[in-house]
Amino acid sequence: LWIALIGGVALLAIRPFSEGLFRFMGHDRPDMQTVFAYEVSYFRILALGAAPVILSSALSSFYSGLGRTWPVLWVSVAQTSVNIVLDWVLIFGRFGLPEMGMEGAALATVISQVFVCVAYVVLLARRANDGPYRTLRGFGFDGALFRRLLRFGLPSGFHWLLDIAGFSLFLLLVGRLGEIPLAATNLAFNVNGVAFMPMIGIGTAVSVLVGQYLGRNRPDVAAAATWRGFWLASGYMGTIAAAYFFFPGLFIAPFASGGEPGALDETSALAVTLLRFVALYSLFDSMNIIFASAVKGAGDTRFVMWLSAVLSFGLLVVPTWVSLVYLGRGVGTAWVLCTAYVCVLGVCFLLRFLGGKWKSMRVIEAPAGAVP
C-alpha cells in the first residue's frame, strides 16, 4: 500500500503533459481535431483515478495470495456494475444530470475505481482479516519489507508497464494513419481485451500456485500446475480465436448498436481483418501470460522485465515507428509487426520456463534449521 500511494501520486505528475503527449504522436492534425480533443479530456480525468487503481491492485493481491479469489470476483462484478450504470447516467445525462459525453465516460471509470478501492479497504478492515493478518495494525512502514517488495515487485511491475506501454505506443502510432485505422485498432483491442481477462485470471492462479508450491519445496507440483494452466488457457483462447476468425461480425456488431446506420461500416470492415490477426497470435498470447506468470511466481522477475523491455521496443514500437513514419507503410504492416512481437514473446517465456532455473528460486527463503 505504501508503494501504491507513492506510485499513484507520481502518476498525477503526467496529467499536465497530456495535450503535449498526443500532439507529439501526431494526433493534432486537422482531420483528427475531434479525436485529439476527446483523447486529451479523457486522459486528464482518467489520471485522477491512478492512485485508486494501484491501491486496488495491492489490496486485491491480499486475497489472491491466500488463494481466496471469490472476494476479488465479487468486488470486480460490483465495480463493473457501478461503471456501466454511471456510463449510462453521465454520458447521456440521465436523472436530470447534464449530458457529459466522453468526459462522462472518463468520470464514470474514475468513480468506479474509487468505489472498488473503498470496498477493499472495508473488507480488509474486518476483524477476521485484521486479527490473523494485521491488515490494519501492520500498516506502519517496514523498511526491510519495503525493500523486499521493491526487489521482486519492481521488475514485475515494469514488465506490465513495458507490455502496456508498448501496445499504447503502438496504438498512438497507428493513430497517425487517421481516424479509421485508429478506431478499428481500438475496436479490435477492446474486443480482445474482454475475452483476454479470464486468461489473466488463469495466469494469476498459476503465479500464486507456483509461489505456494515452491514454498513447500515441490517444484514438480508447481510445474504440473503451470502446464495445466497453459492447457486450460490454450483451450479457452483457441475457442475464442476460432470465433474471431470465422464469426468476427458477432464481436463487432455491439459497437455499432444504437449509432447512425452506416457510420461504422468502414471501421467495422477493417476491424474484422484485424481480429483475424488477433486470432493468429492468441495461442502465443496464452504462452506469454501463463509462462511469464509461472516464472514471476518463482521470483524470476528481472528476466521477465528485461525480455519485455527488449522485445517491446525492439520488435514492436521501433519497427512500427520506422514502418509508419519513415517508410509510409499502412495499418496491415503495423499489425504484422504486432503479431510477430506477441509470437516471439510467448516462445521466449516458454523457453525460460523449460530451462528450469525458476525451480531453485524462492521469494520467501526457508528459515535456517536448528543445530542439535
CSV table of C-alpha atoms in Angstrom, one decimal:
chain,number,residue,atom,x,y,z
A,1,LEU,CA,0.0,0.0,0.0
A,2,TRP,CA,2.9,2.4,0.7
A,3,ILE,CA,4.3,1.7,-2.8
A,4,ALA,CA,0.8,2.1,-4.3
A,5,LEU,CA,0.4,5.5,-2.6
A,6,ILE,CA,3.7,6.7,-3.8
A,7,GLY,CA,3.1,5.5,-7.4
A,8,GLY,CA,-0.4,7.0,-7.5
A,9,VAL,CA,0.8,10.4,-6.6
A,10,ALA,CA,3.7,10.2,-9.0
A,11,LEU,CA,1.3,9.3,-11.9
A,12,LEU,CA,-0.6,12.5,-11.3
A,13,ALA,CA,2.5,14.4,-12.5
A,14,ILE,CA,1.8,13.1,-16.0
A,15,ARG,CA,-1.6,14.8,-16.2
A,16,PRO,CA,-0.3,18.4,-17.1
A,17,PHE,CA,1.5,16.9,-20.1
A,18,SER,CA,-1.5,15.1,-21.7
A,19,GLU,CA,-2.0,17.5,-24.5
A,20,GLY,CA,1.7,17.6,-25.4
A,21,LEU,CA,1.8,13.7,-25.4
A,22,PHE,CA,-1.0,13.4,-28.1
A,23,ARG,CA,0.4,16.3,-30.1
A,24,PHE,CA,3.9,14.6,-30.1
A,25,MET,CA,2.3,11.5,-31.5
A,26,GLY,CA,0.8,13.4,-34.4
A,27,HIS,CA,-2.9,13.3,-33.4
A,28,ASP,CA,-3.4,17.1,-33.7
A,29,ARG,CA,-3.6,17.1,-37.5
A,30,PRO,CA,-6.6,19.0,-39.0
A,31,ASP,CA,-8.5,15.8,-39.8
A,32,MET,CA,-8.3,14.5,-36.3
A,33,GLN,CA,-9.1,17.5,-34.1
A,34,THR,CA,-12.2,15.9,-32.6
A,35,VAL,CA,-10.4,12.7,-31.7
A,36,PHE,CA,-7.5,14.8,-30.3
A,37,ALA,CA,-9.8,16.8,-28.1
A,38,TYR,CA,-11.5,13.6,-26.8
A,39,GLU,CA,-8.2,11.9,-26.1
A,40,VAL,CA,-6.9,14.9,-24.0
A,41,SER,CA,-10.1,15.3,-22.0
A,42,TYR,CA,-10.4,11.6,-21.3
A,43,PHE,CA,-6.8,11.2,-20.3
A,44,ARG,CA,-6.9,14.2,-17.9
A,45,ILE,CA,-9.8,12.8,-16.0
A,46,LEU,CA,-8.6,9.2,-16.1
A,47,ALA,CA,-5.2,10.3,-14.5
A,48,LEU,CA,-7.2,11.3,-11.4
A,49,GLY,CA,-8.0,7.7,-10.8
A,50,ALA,CA,-4.5,6.4,-11.0
A,51,ALA,CA,-3.9,6.1,-7.2
A,52,PRO,CA,-7.2,4.1,-6.6
A,53,VAL,CA,-6.3,1.7,-9.4
A,54,ILE,CA,-2.8,0.9,-7.9
A,55,LEU,CA,-4.2,0.7,-4.4
A,56,SER,CA,-6.9,-1.7,-5.5
A,57,SER,CA,-4.3,-3.9,-7.2
A,58,ALA,CA,-2.4,-4.1,-3.9
A,59,LEU,CA,-5.5,-4.8,-1.8
A,60,SER,CA,-6.8,-7.5,-4.1
A,61,SER,CA,-3.4,-9.2,-4.0
A,62,PHE,CA,-4.0,-9.9,-0.4
A,63,TYR,CA,-6.9,-12.3,-1.3
A,64,SER,CA,-5.1,-13.7,-4.4
A,65,GLY,CA,-2.0,-14.6,-2.4
A,66,LEU,CA,-4.2,-16.5,0.0
A,67,GLY,CA,-5.9,-18.3,-2.8
A,68,ARG,CA,-9.2,-16.7,-1.9
A,69,THR,CA,-10.3,-15.3,-5.2
A,70,TRP,CA,-14.1,-15.2,-4.8
A,71,PRO,CA,-14.0,-11.8,-3.0
A,72,VAL,CA,-11.9,-10.4,-5.9
A,73,LEU,CA,-14.6,-11.7,-8.3
A,74,TRP,CA,-17.5,-10.2,-6.5
A,75,VAL,CA,-15.8,-6.8,-6.0
A,76,SER,CA,-15.0,-6.8,-9.7
A,77,VAL,CA,-18.6,-7.6,-10.5
A,78,ALA,CA,-19.7,-4.7,-8.3
A,79,GLN,CA,-17.2,-2.3,-9.9
A,80,THR,CA,-18.3,-3.2,-13.4
A,81,SER,CA,-21.9,-2.7,-12.5
A,82,VAL,CA,-21.2,0.7,-11.0
A,83,ASN,CA,-19.2,1.6,-14.1
A,84,ILE,CA,-21.9,0.6,-16.5
A,85,VAL,CA,-24.7,2.4,-14.7
A,86,LEU,CA,-22.6,5.6,-14.3
A,87,ASP,CA,-21.7,5.4,-18.0
A,88,TRP,CA,-25.3,5.4,-18.9
A,89,VAL,CA,-26.2,8.2,-16.5
A,90,LEU,CA,-23.2,10.5,-17.1
A,91,ILE,CA,-22.6,10.0,-20.9
A,92,PHE,CA,-26.2,10.6,-21.8
A,93,GLY,CA,-27.3,12.8,-19.0
A,94,ARG,CA,-30.0,10.8,-17.1
A,95,PHE,CA,-31.9,11.8,-13.9
A,96,GLY,CA,-31.6,15.5,-14.6
A,97,LEU,CA,-27.8,15.4,-14.9
A,98,PRO,CA,-26.1,17.2,-17.8
A,99,GLU,CA,-25.0,15.1,-20.9
A,100,MET,CA,-21.2,14.8,-20.5
A,101,GLY,CA,-20.3,12.6,-23.4
A,102,MET,CA,-16.7,11.5,-23.4
A,103,GLU,CA,-15.9,13.3,-20.1
A,104,GLY,CA,-18.8,11.4,-18.5
A,105,ALA,CA,-17.3,8.1,-19.6
A,106,ALA,CA,-14.0,9.0,-18.0
A,107,LEU,CA,-15.6,10.2,-14.8
A,108,ALA,CA,-17.7,7.0,-14.5
A,109,THR,CA,-14.4,5.0,-14.8
A,110,VAL,CA,-12.7,7.0,-12.1
A,111,ILE,CA,-15.7,6.8,-9.7
A,112,SER,CA,-15.9,3.0,-10.1
A,113,GLN,CA,-12.2,2.8,-9.4
A,114,VAL,CA,-12.6,4.8,-6.2
A,115,PHE,CA,-15.6,2.5,-5.3
A,116,VAL,CA,-13.5,-0.7,-5.6
A,117,CYS,CA,-10.7,0.8,-3.6
A,118,VAL,CA,-13.1,1.7,-0.7
A,119,ALA,CA,-14.7,-1.7,-0.9
A,120,TYR,CA,-11.4,-3.5,-0.4
A,121,VAL,CA,-10.4,-1.2,2.5
A,122,VAL,CA,-13.8,-2.1,4.2
A,123,LEU,CA,-13.2,-5.8,3.6
A,124,LEU,CA,-9.6,-5.8,4.9
A,125,ALA,CA,-10.6,-3.8,8.0
A,126,ARG,CA,-12.8,-6.6,9.2
A,127,ARG,CA,-11.7,-8.4,12.3
A,128,ALA,CA,-11.4,-11.7,10.5
A,129,ASN,CA,-8.6,-10.3,8.4
A,130,ASP,CA,-7.0,-7.8,10.8
A,131,GLY,CA,-6.8,-10.4,13.5
A,132,PRO,CA,-4.6,-13.1,11.9
A,133,TYR,CA,-3.0,-10.9,9.2
A,134,ARG,CA,-2.7,-7.4,10.8
A,135,THR,CA,-4.2,-5.8,7.7
A,136,LEU,CA,-4.8,-2.6,9.7
A,137,ARG,CA,-2.3,-2.9,12.6
A,138,GLY,CA,0.5,-3.7,10.2
A,139,PHE,CA,0.2,-0.5,8.2
A,140,GLY,CA,3.3,1.0,9.8
A,141,PHE,CA,6.3,1.5,7.5
A,142,ASP,CA,8.7,-1.5,7.5
A,143,GLY,CA,12.0,-0.7,5.7
A,144,ALA,CA,13.2,-4.2,5.2
A,145,LEU,CA,9.8,-5.5,3.9
A,146,PHE,CA,9.6,-2.4,1.7
A,147,ARG,CA,13.0,-3.2,0.1
A,148,ARG,CA,12.0,-6.8,-0.5
A,149,LEU,CA,8.8,-5.8,-2.2
A,150,LEU,CA,10.7,-3.4,-4.4
A,151,ARG,CA,13.3,-6.2,-5.2
A,152,PHE,CA,10.7,-8.6,-6.5
A,153,GLY,CA,7.8,-6.2,-7.3
A,154,LEU,CA,9.5,-3.5,-9.4
A,155,PRO,CA,10.7,-5.8,-12.2
A,156,SER,CA,7.3,-7.5,-12.3
A,157,GLY,CA,5.6,-4.1,-12.4
A,158,PHE,CA,8.0,-2.9,-15.1
A,159,HIS,CA,7.0,-6.0,-17.1
A,160,TRP,CA,3.4,-4.9,-17.2
A,161,LEU,CA,4.4,-1.3,-17.7
A,162,LEU,CA,6.5,-2.2,-20.7
A,163,ASP,CA,3.9,-4.5,-22.1
A,164,ILE,CA,1.1,-2.0,-21.8
A,165,ALA,CA,3.3,0.9,-22.9
A,166,GLY,CA,4.3,-1.0,-26.0
A,167,PHE,CA,0.7,-1.6,-27.0
A,168,SER,CA,-0.2,2.0,-26.1
A,169,LEU,CA,2.6,3.4,-28.2
A,170,PHE,CA,1.6,1.1,-31.0
A,171,LEU,CA,-1.9,2.4,-30.8
A,172,LEU,CA,-0.7,6.0,-30.8
A,173,LEU,CA,1.5,5.4,-33.8
A,174,VAL,CA,-1.4,3.8,-35.7
A,175,GLY,CA,-3.4,7.0,-34.9
A,176,ARG,CA,-1.0,8.8,-37.2
A,177,LEU,CA,-2.7,7.0,-40.1
A,178,GLY,CA,-6.1,8.6,-39.4
A,179,GLU,CA,-9.3,8.1,-37.6
A,180,ILE,CA,-10.5,4.9,-39.2
A,181,PRO,CA,-7.2,2.8,-38.6
A,182,LEU,CA,-7.1,4.2,-35.1
A,183,ALA,CA,-10.8,3.4,-34.4
A,184,ALA,CA,-10.5,-0.1,-35.9
A,185,THR,CA,-7.4,-0.9,-33.9
A,186,ASN,CA,-9.0,0.3,-30.7
A,187,LEU,CA,-12.1,-1.7,-31.5
A,188,ALA,CA,-10.0,-4.9,-32.1
A,189,PHE,CA,-8.1,-4.4,-28.9
A,190,ASN,CA,-11.3,-3.7,-26.9
A,191,VAL,CA,-12.9,-6.9,-28.2
A,192,ASN,CA,-9.8,-8.9,-27.4
A,193,GLY,CA,-9.5,-7.3,-24.0
A,194,VAL,CA,-12.9,-8.6,-22.9
A,195,ALA,CA,-12.0,-12.2,-24.0
A,196,PHE,CA,-8.5,-11.8,-22.6
A,197,MET,CA,-9.4,-11.1,-19.0
A,198,PRO,CA,-10.2,-14.7,-18.0
A,199,MET,CA,-6.7,-15.7,-19.2
A,200,ILE,CA,-5.2,-13.1,-16.9
A,201,GLY,CA,-7.1,-14.7,-14.1
A,202,ILE,CA,-5.6,-18.1,-15.0
A,203,GLY,CA,-2.2,-16.5,-15.1
A,204,THR,CA,-2.7,-15.1,-11.6
A,205,ALA,CA,-3.7,-18.5,-10.4
A,206,VAL,CA,-0.6,-20.1,-11.9
A,207,SER,CA,1.6,-17.4,-10.3
A,208,VAL,CA,0.1,-18.0,-6.9
A,209,LEU,CA,0.3,-21.8,-7.1
A,210,VAL,CA,3.9,-21.7,-8.2
A,211,GLY,CA,4.8,-19.5,-5.3
A,212,GLN,CA,3.0,-21.7,-2.8
A,213,TYR,CA,4.4,-25.0,-4.1
A,214,LEU,CA,7.9,-23.7,-4.3
A,215,GLY,CA,7.5,-22.5,-0.7
A,216,ARG,CA,6.7,-26.2,0.1
A,217,ASN,CA,9.8,-27.3,-1.9
A,218,ARG,CA,7.5,-29.0,-4.5
A,219,PRO,CA,8.7,-27.7,-7.9
A,220,ASP,CA,7.3,-30.7,-9.6
A,221,VAL,CA,3.8,-29.8,-8.5
A,222,ALA,CA,4.4,-26.2,-9.4
A,223,ALA,CA,5.4,-27.3,-13.0
A,224,ALA,CA,2.3,-29.5,-13.2
A,225,ALA,CA,0.1,-26.6,-12.1
A,226,THR,CA,1.7,-24.4,-14.8
A,227,TRP,CA,1.1,-26.9,-17.6
A,228,ARG,CA,-2.5,-27.5,-16.5
A,229,GLY,CA,-3.0,-23.7,-16.5
A,230,PHE,CA,-1.5,-23.5,-20.0
A,231,TRP,CA,-3.7,-26.2,-21.5
A,232,LEU,CA,-6.8,-24.6,-19.9
A,233,ALA,CA,-5.8,-21.1,-21.2
A,234,SER,CA,-5.0,-22.6,-24.6
A,235,GLY,CA,-8.3,-24.4,-24.9
A,236,TYR,CA,-10.2,-21.2,-23.9
A,237,MET,CA,-8.2,-18.9,-26.2
A,238,GLY,CA,-8.3,-21.4,-29.1
A,239,THR,CA,-12.1,-21.4,-28.9
A,240,ILE,CA,-12.1,-17.6,-28.8
A,241,ALA,CA,-9.6,-17.4,-31.7
A,242,ALA,CA,-11.8,-19.6,-33.9
A,243,ALA,CA,-14.8,-17.3,-33.2
A,244,TYR,CA,-12.6,-14.3,-34.1
A,245,PHE,CA,-11.6,-15.9,-37.4
A,246,PHE,CA,-14.9,-17.3,-38.5
A,247,PHE,CA,-17.5,-15.1,-36.8
A,248,PRO,CA,-15.8,-11.7,-36.4
A,249,GLY,CA,-19.1,-9.8,-37.0
A,250,LEU,CA,-20.6,-11.1,-33.8
A,251,PHE,CA,-18.0,-9.2,-31.8
A,252,ILE,CA,-18.1,-6.0,-33.9
A,253,ALA,CA,-21.9,-5.6,-34.0
A,254,PRO,CA,-22.4,-4.3,-30.4
A,255,PHE,CA,-20.2,-1.3,-31.1
A,256,ALA,CA,-22.5,-0.1,-33.9
A,257,SER,CA,-25.6,-0.7,-31.8
A,258,GLY,CA,-27.6,2.5,-31.3
A,259,GLY,CA,-25.4,4.5,-33.7
A,260,GLU,CA,-26.3,6.1,-37.0
A,261,PRO,CA,-26.8,3.5,-39.8
A,262,GLY,CA,-23.6,3.0,-41.8
A,263,ALA,CA,-21.5,5.2,-39.5
A,264,LEU,CA,-19.1,2.4,-38.6
A,265,ASP,CA,-19.1,0.4,-41.9
A,266,GLU,CA,-15.6,1.2,-43.0
A,267,THR,CA,-14.2,0.9,-39.4
A,268,SER,CA,-16.0,-2.4,-38.9
A,269,ALA,CA,-14.7,-3.8,-42.1
A,270,LEU,CA,-11.1,-3.1,-41.1
A,271,ALA,CA,-11.7,-4.3,-37.6
A,272,VAL,CA,-12.9,-7.7,-38.9
A,273,THR,CA,-9.5,-8.1,-40.7
A,274,LEU,CA,-7.6,-7.0,-37.5
A,275,LEU,CA,-9.5,-9.6,-35.4
A,276,ARG,CA,-8.1,-12.3,-37.6
A,277,PHE,CA,-4.6,-11.1,-36.8
A,278,VAL,CA,-5.6,-11.4,-33.1
A,279,ALA,CA,-6.8,-15.0,-33.8
A,280,LEU,CA,-3.4,-15.8,-35.3
A,281,TYR,CA,-1.4,-14.8,-32.2
A,282,SER,CA,-3.9,-15.9,-29.5
A,283,LEU,CA,-2.2,-19.2,-28.7
A,284,PHE,CA,1.2,-17.5,-28.4
A,285,ASP,CA,-0.5,-14.9,-26.1
A,286,SER,CA,-1.6,-17.9,-23.9
A,287,MET,CA,2.1,-18.9,-23.7
A,288,ASN,CA,3.1,-15.3,-22.9
A,289,ILE,CA,0.6,-15.0,-20.0
A,290,ILE,CA,1.0,-18.4,-18.4
A,291,PHE,CA,4.7,-19.0,-18.6
A,292,ALA,CA,5.6,-15.4,-17.6
A,293,SER,CA,3.2,-15.8,-14.6
A,294,ALA,CA,4.9,-19.0,-13.6
A,295,VAL,CA,8.5,-17.7,-13.6
A,296,LYS,CA,7.3,-14.5,-11.9
A,297,GLY,CA,5.6,-16.5,-9.2
A,298,ALA,CA,9.0,-18.1,-8.6
A,299,GLY,CA,10.7,-14.7,-8.3
A,300,ASP,CA,12.3,-14.6,-11.8
A,301,THR,CA,11.0,-11.1,-12.3
A,302,ARG,CA,14.2,-9.4,-13.6
A,303,PHE,CA,14.3,-11.7,-16.6
A,304,VAL,CA,10.7,-11.0,-17.4
A,305,MET,CA,11.3,-7.3,-17.2
A,306,TRP,CA,14.4,-7.3,-19.4
A,307,LEU,CA,12.8,-9.6,-22.0
A,308,SER,CA,9.7,-7.4,-22.2
A,309,ALA,CA,11.9,-4.2,-22.5
A,310,VAL,CA,14.0,-5.6,-25.3
A,311,LEU,CA,11.1,-7.2,-27.3
A,312,SER,CA,8.5,-4.4,-26.7
A,313,PHE,CA,10.7,-1.7,-28.1
A,314,GLY,CA,12.9,-3.9,-30.4
A,315,LEU,CA,10.1,-5.8,-32.2
A,316,LEU,CA,7.0,-3.6,-31.7
A,317,VAL,CA,7.5,0.1,-31.0
A,318,VAL,CA,10.6,0.9,-33.0
A,319,PRO,CA,9.8,-1.2,-36.1
A,320,THR,CA,6.3,0.2,-36.2
A,321,TRP,CA,7.6,3.8,-35.9
A,322,VAL,CA,10.0,3.2,-38.8
A,323,SER,CA,7.4,1.5,-40.9
A,324,LEU,CA,4.7,4.1,-40.5
A,325,VAL,CA,6.7,7.3,-40.2
A,326,TYR,CA,9.7,6.8,-42.5
A,327,LEU,CA,8.6,4.0,-44.9
A,328,GLY,CA,5.0,5.1,-45.3
A,329,ARG,CA,3.5,1.7,-44.6
A,330,GLY,CA,-0.1,1.1,-43.6
A,331,VAL,CA,-2.0,-0.5,-40.8
A,332,GLY,CA,-1.5,-4.0,-42.2
A,333,THR,CA,2.2,-3.8,-41.8
A,334,ALA,CA,1.8,-2.5,-38.2
A,335,TRP,CA,-0.4,-5.4,-37.3
A,336,VAL,CA,2.1,-7.9,-38.9
A,337,LEU,CA,4.7,-6.5,-36.5
A,338,CYS,CA,2.3,-6.7,-33.6
A,339,THR,CA,1.6,-10.3,-34.3
A,340,ALA,CA,5.3,-11.2,-34.7
A,341,TYR,CA,6.0,-9.5,-31.3
A,342,VAL,CA,3.4,-11.5,-29.4
A,343,CYS,CA,4.5,-14.8,-31.0
A,344,VAL,CA,8.2,-14.3,-30.2
A,345,LEU,CA,7.4,-13.1,-26.7
A,346,GLY,CA,5.4,-16.3,-26.0
A,347,VAL,CA,8.1,-18.6,-27.3
A,348,CYS,CA,10.8,-16.8,-25.2
A,349,PHE,CA,8.8,-17.3,-22.0
A,350,LEU,CA,8.2,-20.9,-22.8
A,351,LEU,CA,11.9,-21.5,-23.3
A,352,ARG,CA,12.7,-19.7,-20.0
A,353,PHE,CA,10.2,-22.0,-18.2
A,354,LEU,CA,11.6,-25.1,-19.8
A,355,GLY,CA,15.1,-24.0,-18.8
A,356,GLY,CA,14.1,-24.7,-15.2
A,357,LYS,CA,16.1,-22.0,-13.4
A,358,TRP,CA,12.9,-20.8,-11.7
A,359,LYS,CA,12.7,-24.1,-9.7
A,360,SER,CA,15.6,-23.1,-7.5
A,361,MET,CA,14.3,-19.6,-6.7
A,362,ARG,CA,12.4,-18.6,-3.6
A,363,VAL,CA,10.7,-15.3,-2.9
A,364,ILE,CA,10.5,-16.2,0.8
A,365,GLU,CA,13.6,-18.1,2.0
A,366,ALA,CA,13.1,-21.1,4.3
A,367,PRO,CA,14.3,-20.4,7.9
A,368,ALA,CA,17.6,-21.9,8.8
A,369,GLY,CA,17.3,-25.3,10.7
A,370,ALA,CA,18.4,-25.5,14.3
A,371,VAL,CA,21.6,-27.4,15.0
A,372,PRO,CA,21.1,-30.0,17.8
